[in-house]
Coordinates of C-alpha atoms and ligand atoms in Angstrom, one line a residue:
X1 CA 139.2 115.7 108.5
X2 CA 137.0 114.1 105.8
X3 CA 135.0 111.8 108.0
X4 CA 133.4 114.7 109.9
X5 CA 131.9 116.1 106.7
X6 CA 129.4 113.3 106.2
X7 CA 125.8 114.7 106.3
X8 CA 123.6 113.5 109.2
X9 CA 121.1 111.2 107.4
X10 CA 117.6 110.7 108.9
X11 CA 117.5 107.2 110.5
X12 CA 114.5 106.0 108.4
X13 CA 116.0 107.3 105.2
X14 CA 119.3 105.6 106.0
X15 CA 117.5 102.3 106.6
X16 CA 115.6 102.6 103.3
X17 CA 118.8 103.5 101.5
X18 CA 120.6 100.4 102.9
X19 CA 117.8 98.2 101.7
X20 CA 117.7 99.8 98.2
X21 CA 121.4 98.9 97.8
X22 CA 121.0 95.4 99.1
X23 CA 120.8 92.6 96.5
X24 CA 118.8 89.4 96.9
X25 CA 121.2 86.5 96.7
X26 CA 120.8 83.5 94.4
X27 CA 118.5 80.5 95.2
X28 CA 119.9 77.1 96.0
X29 CA 118.3 73.7 96.4
X30 CA 118.8 72.1 99.8
X31 CA 117.7 68.8 101.4
X32 CA 115.1 69.1 104.1
X33 CA 117.8 68.3 106.6
X34 CA 119.4 71.6 105.9
X35 CA 116.3 73.7 105.5
X36 CA 115.5 74.7 109.1
X37 CA 115.9 78.5 109.5
X38 CA 116.2 79.0 105.8
X39 CA 113.8 81.0 103.6
X40 CA 111.7 79.3 101.0
X41 CA 112.4 80.9 97.6
X42 CA 109.4 79.8 95.6
X43 CA 105.8 79.1 96.4
X44 CA 105.3 75.5 97.2
X45 CA 102.4 73.9 95.4
X46 CA 100.9 70.5 96.4
X47 CA 101.1 68.2 93.3
X48 CA 98.4 65.9 94.7
X49 CA 95.8 66.0 97.5
X50 CA 96.4 65.1 101.2
X51 CA 95.3 62.7 102.3
X52 CA 95.7 60.9 99.0
X53 CA 93.2 58.2 100.0
X54 CA 90.2 58.1 102.4
X55 CA 92.1 57.6 105.7
X56 CA 90.6 56.3 108.9
X57 CA 91.0 58.7 111.9
X58 CA 90.3 55.9 114.5
X59 CA 90.5 52.2 115.1
X60 CA 87.1 50.7 114.3
X61 CA 84.9 49.3 111.5
X62 CA 84.4 50.8 108.0
X63 CA 80.7 50.4 107.2
X64 CA 77.8 51.8 105.2
X65 CA 75.8 54.3 107.3
X66 CA 72.6 52.8 105.8
X67 CA 73.6 49.6 107.8
X68 CA 73.1 51.5 111.1
X69 CA 71.8 49.3 114.0
X70 CA 72.6 46.0 112.2
X71 CA 74.8 43.0 112.8
X72 CA 77.4 43.0 110.0
X73 CA 79.8 40.3 108.8
X74 CA 83.5 41.3 109.1
X75 CA 85.1 40.5 105.8
X76 CA 88.6 41.7 106.3
X77 CA 91.0 44.3 107.8
X78 CA 92.5 47.5 106.4
X79 CA 95.6 48.4 108.5
X80 CA 97.9 51.4 107.9
X81 CA 99.9 50.6 104.8
X82 CA 98.0 47.4 104.1
X83 CA 94.7 48.2 102.4
X84 CA 91.8 45.8 102.2
X85 CA 91.3 44.9 98.6
X86 CA 87.5 44.3 98.3
X87 CA 84.6 46.7 98.6
X88 CA 82.3 46.9 101.7
X89 CA 79.0 45.6 100.4
X90 CA 75.6 46.1 102.2
X91 CA 75.5 43.9 105.4
X92 CA 79.3 43.8 105.8
X93 CA 82.1 45.7 107.6
X94 CA 85.9 45.9 107.4
X95 CA 88.0 46.3 110.4
X96 CA 90.1 49.4 109.9
X97 CA 93.0 50.9 111.9
X98 CA 94.1 54.5 112.2
X99 CA 95.7 55.6 108.9
X100 CA 94.2 52.6 107.1
X101 CA 92.4 53.1 103.8
X102 CA 88.6 53.2 104.2
X103 CA 87.6 50.6 101.6
X104 CA 85.2 51.4 98.7
X105 CA 81.5 51.2 99.6
X106 CA 82.0 52.2 103.2
X107 CA 81.0 55.8 104.0
X108 CA 81.8 56.0 107.7
X109 CA 84.0 54.5 110.4
X110 CA 82.5 53.3 113.7
X111 CA 84.9 53.5 116.6
X112 CA 85.8 50.2 118.2
X113 CA 84.5 51.5 121.5
X114 CA 81.0 51.8 120.0
X115 CA 80.5 48.3 118.7
X116 CA 79.9 44.8 120.0
X117 CA 81.9 42.0 118.5
X118 CA 80.9 38.4 118.4
X119 CA 83.2 36.2 116.4
X120 CA 83.2 37.6 112.8
X121 CA 80.0 39.6 113.4
X122 CA 80.0 43.2 114.6
X123 CA 76.9 45.0 115.9
X124 CA 77.0 48.7 115.0
X125 CA 74.9 51.4 116.7
X126 CA 72.2 53.6 115.2
X127 CA 72.1 56.2 113.8
X128 CA 75.3 56.5 111.8
X129 CA 76.4 59.6 109.9
X130 CA 78.1 59.4 106.5
X131 CA 81.6 60.9 106.5
X132 CA 82.4 60.4 110.2
X133 CA 85.7 59.3 111.6
X134 CA 87.8 59.4 108.5
X135 CA 89.6 62.0 106.5
X136 CA 88.4 62.4 102.9
X137 CA 90.8 62.8 99.9
X138 CA 92.0 66.4 99.9
X139 CA 90.5 67.3 103.3
X140 CA 93.9 68.7 104.5
X141 CA 95.4 69.9 101.2
X142 CA 93.8 70.1 97.8
X143 CA 95.8 69.2 94.6
X144 CA 97.3 72.4 93.2
X145 CA 96.9 74.3 96.5
X146 CA 99.7 76.7 97.5
X147 CA 100.8 75.3 100.9
X148 CA 103.7 77.7 101.5
X149 CA 104.5 81.1 100.1
X150 CA 107.9 82.3 98.8
X151 CA 109.7 84.3 101.5
X152 CA 108.5 82.1 104.4
X153 CA 110.8 81.1 107.2
X154 CA 111.1 77.3 107.2
X155 CA 110.4 76.0 110.7
X156 CA 109.3 72.6 111.9
X157 CA 105.8 72.7 110.6
X158 CA 106.8 74.1 107.2
X159 CA 109.4 71.4 106.7
X160 CA 106.9 68.8 107.7
X161 CA 104.4 70.0 105.1
X162 CA 107.1 69.9 102.4
X163 CA 107.9 66.3 103.4
X164 CA 104.2 65.4 103.5
X165 CA 103.8 66.5 99.9
X166 CA 106.8 64.5 98.8
X167 CA 109.4 67.3 98.4
X168 CA 112.9 66.0 99.5
X169 CA 114.6 69.2 98.5
X170 CA 113.5 72.9 98.6
X171 CA 114.6 76.0 96.8
X172 CA 116.0 78.4 99.5
X173 CA 117.8 81.7 99.5
X174 CA 121.5 81.4 100.0
X175 CA 122.8 82.5 103.4
X176 CA 124.9 85.7 103.2
X177 CA 128.6 85.2 103.8
X178 CA 129.6 87.8 106.3
X179 CA 133.1 88.7 107.4
X180 CA 133.2 90.2 110.9
X181 CA 136.0 92.3 112.2
X182 CA 136.7 94.3 115.3
X183 CA 139.0 97.3 115.1
X184 CA 141.0 99.0 117.8
X185 CA 144.4 98.9 119.4
X186 CA 142.8 98.6 122.8
X187 CA 141.2 95.3 122.1
X188 CA 142.4 91.9 123.4
X189 CA 141.1 88.4 122.8
X190 CA 138.4 87.5 125.3
X191 CA 140.0 85.3 128.0
X192 CA 143.3 87.1 127.8
X193 CA 144.2 89.4 130.6
X194 CA 143.8 93.0 129.4
X195 CA 147.0 95.1 129.8
X196 CA 146.8 98.8 130.9
X197 CA 144.1 100.6 128.9
X198 CA 143.0 97.4 127.1
X199 CA 139.5 95.8 127.0
X200 CA 138.2 92.4 125.8
X201 CA 136.8 92.4 122.3
X202 CA 133.2 91.8 123.3
X203 CA 131.6 93.2 120.2
X204 CA 132.9 90.2 118.1
X205 CA 130.9 87.7 120.1
X206 CA 127.8 89.8 120.5
X207 CA 127.7 90.5 116.7
X208 CA 128.5 86.9 115.9
X209 CA 125.4 85.8 117.8
X210 CA 123.3 88.6 116.2
X211 CA 124.6 87.7 112.7
X212 CA 123.8 84.0 113.1
X213 CA 120.4 84.7 114.5
X214 CA 119.8 86.8 111.3
X215 CA 120.8 83.8 109.1
X216 CA 124.4 84.8 108.2
X217 CA 127.3 82.4 107.5
X218 CA 130.0 84.2 109.4
X219 CA 133.8 84.3 109.0
X220 CA 135.6 85.8 112.0
X221 CA 138.5 88.1 111.0
X222 CA 139.5 88.9 114.6
X223 CA 140.9 92.2 115.7
X224 CA 142.4 94.7 113.2
X225 CA 144.8 97.2 114.6
X226 CA 144.3 101.0 114.2
X227 CA 146.8 101.0 111.3
X228 CA 145.7 101.7 107.7
X229 CA 147.8 99.2 105.9
X230 CA 147.0 96.2 108.1
X231 CA 143.3 97.1 108.1
X232 CA 143.2 97.5 104.3
X233 CA 144.9 94.1 103.7
X234 CA 142.5 92.3 106.1
X235 CA 139.4 93.9 104.5
X236 CA 140.5 93.4 100.9
X237 CA 141.3 89.8 101.5
X238 CA 138.0 89.2 103.4
X239 CA 135.8 90.9 100.7
X240 CA 137.2 88.4 98.2
X241 CA 135.1 85.7 99.8
X242 CA 132.3 87.6 101.6
X243 CA 129.1 89.2 100.5
X244 CA 129.1 91.5 103.4
X245 CA 131.7 93.1 105.7
X246 CA 130.7 94.1 109.2
X247 CA 133.2 96.0 111.3
X248 CA 132.9 97.6 114.7
X249 CA 134.8 100.6 116.0
X250 CA 136.9 103.1 114.1
X251 CA 134.1 105.1 112.6
X252 CA 134.1 108.2 114.7
X253 CA 136.1 111.2 113.7
X254 CA 139.2 110.6 115.7
X255 CA 142.7 110.3 114.4
X256 CA 142.6 106.5 114.6
X257 CA 139.2 106.1 113.0
X258 CA 140.2 104.5 109.8
X259 CA 137.2 102.6 108.6
X260 CA 135.5 105.4 106.7
X261 CA 138.5 106.5 104.6
X262 CA 139.3 102.9 103.9
X263 CA 135.7 102.1 102.6
X264 CA 135.8 105.3 100.6
X265 CA 139.0 104.2 98.9
X266 CA 137.4 100.8 98.1
X267 CA 133.9 101.8 97.0
X268 CA 131.1 104.3 97.7
X269 CA 130.2 105.5 101.2
X270 CA 126.5 106.1 101.1
X271 CA 126.0 106.9 104.8
X272 CA 128.7 108.3 107.2
X273 CA 126.5 109.6 110.0
X274 CA 122.9 109.0 111.0
X275 CA 120.4 110.9 113.2
X276 CA 120.2 107.9 115.6
X277 CA 120.9 107.4 119.2
X278 CA 122.8 105.3 119.9
X279 CA 124.7 104.8 116.7
X280 CA 125.4 108.3 115.2
X281 CA 128.7 107.2 113.4
X282 CA 127.0 104.3 111.6
X283 CA 128.6 103.9 108.2
X284 CA 127.4 102.1 105.1
X285 CA 129.2 101.5 101.9
X286 CA 129.0 99.4 98.7
X287 CA 132.1 98.0 97.1
X288 CA 132.2 96.7 93.6
X289 CA 133.4 93.1 93.2
X290 CA 137.0 92.8 91.9
X291 CA 137.2 91.2 88.5
X292 CA 140.2 88.9 88.9
X293 CA 140.1 85.1 88.3
X294 CA 138.3 83.6 91.1
X295 CA 138.2 80.0 92.4
X296 CA 134.6 80.3 93.8
X297 CA 131.6 81.0 91.6
X298 CA 131.0 84.6 90.8
X299 CA 128.5 86.3 93.1
X300 CA 125.2 87.5 91.8
X301 CA 123.4 90.8 92.2
X302 CA 126.0 92.4 90.1
X303 CA 128.7 91.2 92.5
X304 CA 128.2 94.3 94.7
X305 CA 129.4 93.9 98.3
X306 CA 128.0 95.6 101.3
X307 CA 130.1 97.1 104.1
X308 CA 128.7 98.1 107.4
X309 CA 130.9 100.1 109.7
X310 CA 129.2 99.9 113.1
X311 CA 130.2 102.1 116.0
X312 CA 132.5 100.7 118.6
X313 CA 130.3 101.2 121.7
X314 CA 128.7 97.9 122.4
X315 CA 125.1 99.1 122.5
X316 CA 125.6 101.3 119.5
X317 CA 126.9 98.4 117.5
X318 CA 124.0 96.1 118.4
X319 CA 121.3 98.7 117.9
X320 CA 122.7 99.7 114.5
X321 CA 122.9 96.0 113.7
X322 CA 119.1 95.8 114.5
X323 CA 118.1 98.8 112.6
X324 CA 120.3 98.5 109.5
X325 CA 122.1 95.2 109.1
X326 CA 119.5 92.6 110.1
X327 CA 116.8 93.8 107.6
X328 CA 119.5 93.8 104.9
X329 CA 120.6 90.2 105.7
X330 CA 117.0 89.1 105.6
X331 CA 116.4 90.8 102.2
X332 CA 119.5 89.0 100.9
X333 CA 118.0 85.6 101.9
X334 CA 114.6 86.4 100.4
X335 CA 112.5 86.9 103.5
X336 CA 109.1 88.5 102.9
X337 CA 109.2 90.0 106.3
X338 CA 112.3 92.1 106.8
X339 CA 111.4 93.9 110.1
X340 CA 110.8 92.7 113.6
X341 CA 107.2 92.7 114.6
X342 CA 105.8 95.6 116.6
X343 CA 103.1 95.9 119.2
X344 CA 101.4 98.8 120.9
X345 CA 102.6 99.2 124.5
X346 CA 101.9 101.7 127.2
X347 CA 105.0 103.7 128.2
X348 CA 105.6 103.1 131.9
X349 CA 108.2 105.9 132.2
X350 CA 108.7 109.5 131.1
X351 CA 110.8 109.2 127.9
X352 CA 113.1 112.2 127.3
X353 CA 113.9 112.9 123.7
X354 CA 117.2 113.7 122.1
X355 CA 117.1 117.1 120.2
X356 CA 118.5 116.0 116.8
X357 CA 118.3 112.2 116.7
X358 CA 115.8 109.4 116.8
X359 CA 116.4 107.5 120.0
X360 CA 115.9 103.7 120.3
X361 CA 115.4 103.2 124.0
X362 CA 115.6 99.7 125.4
X363 CA 112.7 98.5 127.5
X364 CA 111.4 95.5 129.3
X365 CA 107.7 94.6 128.9
X366 CA 105.3 93.5 131.6
X367 CA 101.7 92.4 131.2
X368 CA 99.2 94.5 133.1
X369 CA 95.7 93.3 132.4
X370 CA 95.2 93.2 128.6
X371 CA 98.1 95.6 128.0
X372 CA 101.9 95.5 127.8
X373 CA 103.7 98.2 129.8
X374 CA 107.2 99.2 128.9
X375 CA 109.7 100.1 131.6
X376 CA 113.2 101.5 130.9
X377 CA 116.1 99.2 131.4
X378 CA 117.9 102.0 133.2
X379 CA 120.8 104.1 132.1
X380 CA 120.8 104.2 128.3
X381 CA 124.5 104.9 128.0
X382 CA 125.9 103.4 124.7
X383 CA 128.6 101.6 126.6
X384 CA 126.2 100.0 129.0
X385 CA 125.3 96.6 127.5
X386 CA 123.1 95.9 130.5
X387 CA 120.6 98.3 128.9
X388 CA 120.1 95.8 126.1
X389 CA 120.6 92.5 128.0
X390 CA 117.2 91.2 128.9
X391 CA 115.4 94.0 126.9
X392 CA 112.2 92.8 125.4
X393 CA 111.7 95.7 123.0
X394 CA 113.0 98.9 121.5
X395 CA 110.9 102.1 121.7
X396 CA 111.5 104.8 119.1
X397 CA 111.5 108.3 120.5
X398 CA 111.3 110.9 117.8
X399 CA 113.8 113.8 117.9
X400 CA 112.8 117.1 119.5
X401 CA 112.4 118.4 123.0
X402 CA 109.0 117.1 123.8
X403 CA 109.8 113.5 124.6
X404 CA 106.9 111.1 125.3
X405 CA 104.8 111.2 128.5
X406 CA 104.4 108.2 130.7
X407 CA 101.1 106.5 130.0
X408 CA 101.3 107.1 126.2
X409 CA 100.7 104.2 123.9
X410 CA 103.7 103.7 121.6
X411 CA 104.6 101.1 119.0
X412 CA 107.4 98.9 120.3
X413 CA 109.8 96.8 118.2
X414 CA 109.7 93.4 119.7
X415 CA 112.9 91.6 120.3
X416 CA 111.5 88.9 122.7
X417 CA 108.3 88.6 124.6
X418 CA 108.3 88.4 128.4
Ligands
LIG1 P1 135.5 103.6 118.4 O1 134.2 103.6 117.6 O2 136.6 102.8 117.8 O3 135.9 105.0 118.7 O4 135.1 103.0 119.8 C1 134.2 103.5 120.7 C2 134.2 102.8 122.0 O5 133.8 101.5 121.8 C3 135.6 102.8 122.7 O6 135.4 102.9 124.1 C4 136.1 101.4 122.3 O7 137.0 100.9 123.3 C5 134.8 100.6 122.4 N1 134.9 99.4 121.5 C6 135.4 99.4 120.2 N2 135.4 98.2 119.7 C7 135.0 97.4 120.7 C8 134.9 95.9 120.8 N3 135.2 95.1 119.8 N4 134.4 95.4 122.0 C9 134.1 96.2 123.0 N5 134.3 97.6 123.0 C10 134.7 98.1 121.8
LIG2 MG1 138.6 102.6 118.0

């Protein structure tokens, strides 16, 4: 059978190959309301300084520091949004509120707690230091300063900065449209009672969550039967509207494993097996866009579509998603950082290696003094999703027969911190 002839590709090489084939999607402009979780596509430059005017940091009196220790005549008030027009001349003070403009002539603000007021006269302490209690023009941001870099994830603070410099819309990378399909005659909809030999389609929901976390816009195709014609129709129809196809199941070498031959008939299968545990049958293909009249705008990046055939075992599908699909989806959106962060951790268990494949073992992390110690999540069977549920990190164990001794420092791929 054809599928078994695919060479076993080194896991790192396979990951690099996937990224090489992955296009960056086009940029779109979105209102700030829609920007959370999106990726900034261009550097963001401040057109003007922040603050734009000398702005009081406290409620108090704007004075000249040379008037320290004097009784000063209060000549007006500068509240937030209602500046005082005149200058502060020697011997005078202007009441100023937080966020109010510090009037010309004044070079410091004295806190209301530090003065004595008697009618329209205010007694200020001595000494006073010029520049205190207010923010000067450009203290926070200089005009022309790059405040955010292209490729940055837009979170609360980043969106706040964009708003503060007056940008109502931002250029962001488009979210990849992903069609998600489960394959297998044994699968039933979750919530329906499985018949003899049937199981709930759990991968769909696990992968949907993972895809959304990675920024994808997901269309659910449901369950495809192990029947070539039906599978083909579903896939061809879905690829019409999607940038990426993600399937689970049907990529082993069994009689009913139809995904590889199908992808081969539609495009180029670049990877059909990887030296990875779990996830050996991982399959990756590119499919040229069909050139028939199309209601939606033509895709960019040459119109090439990506297809990921993930293995059916629940842990295998999620681990291969982590290793191959998530970085690709991040590249498509324009993220500068494609990979999860890593941290050095001390292995708290004896890690056995697999002879011919890189193993991604699931671990929990625990703080011991200044270190993080990794403990195994138990049986690493590719069907046992409990090995991944609650895992804080993945630890890569290189192929061979040596394994890694307990107590060794290894680099862990961080999924969540304890
Ligand atoms: P396959 O890759 O199709 O040979 O499937 C490998 C194993 O994963 C089998 O035990 C399947 O029943 C199981 N499996 C496949 N698809 C799913 C799914 N969507 N949800 C849960 N288990 C699945
Ligand atoms: Mg199957």
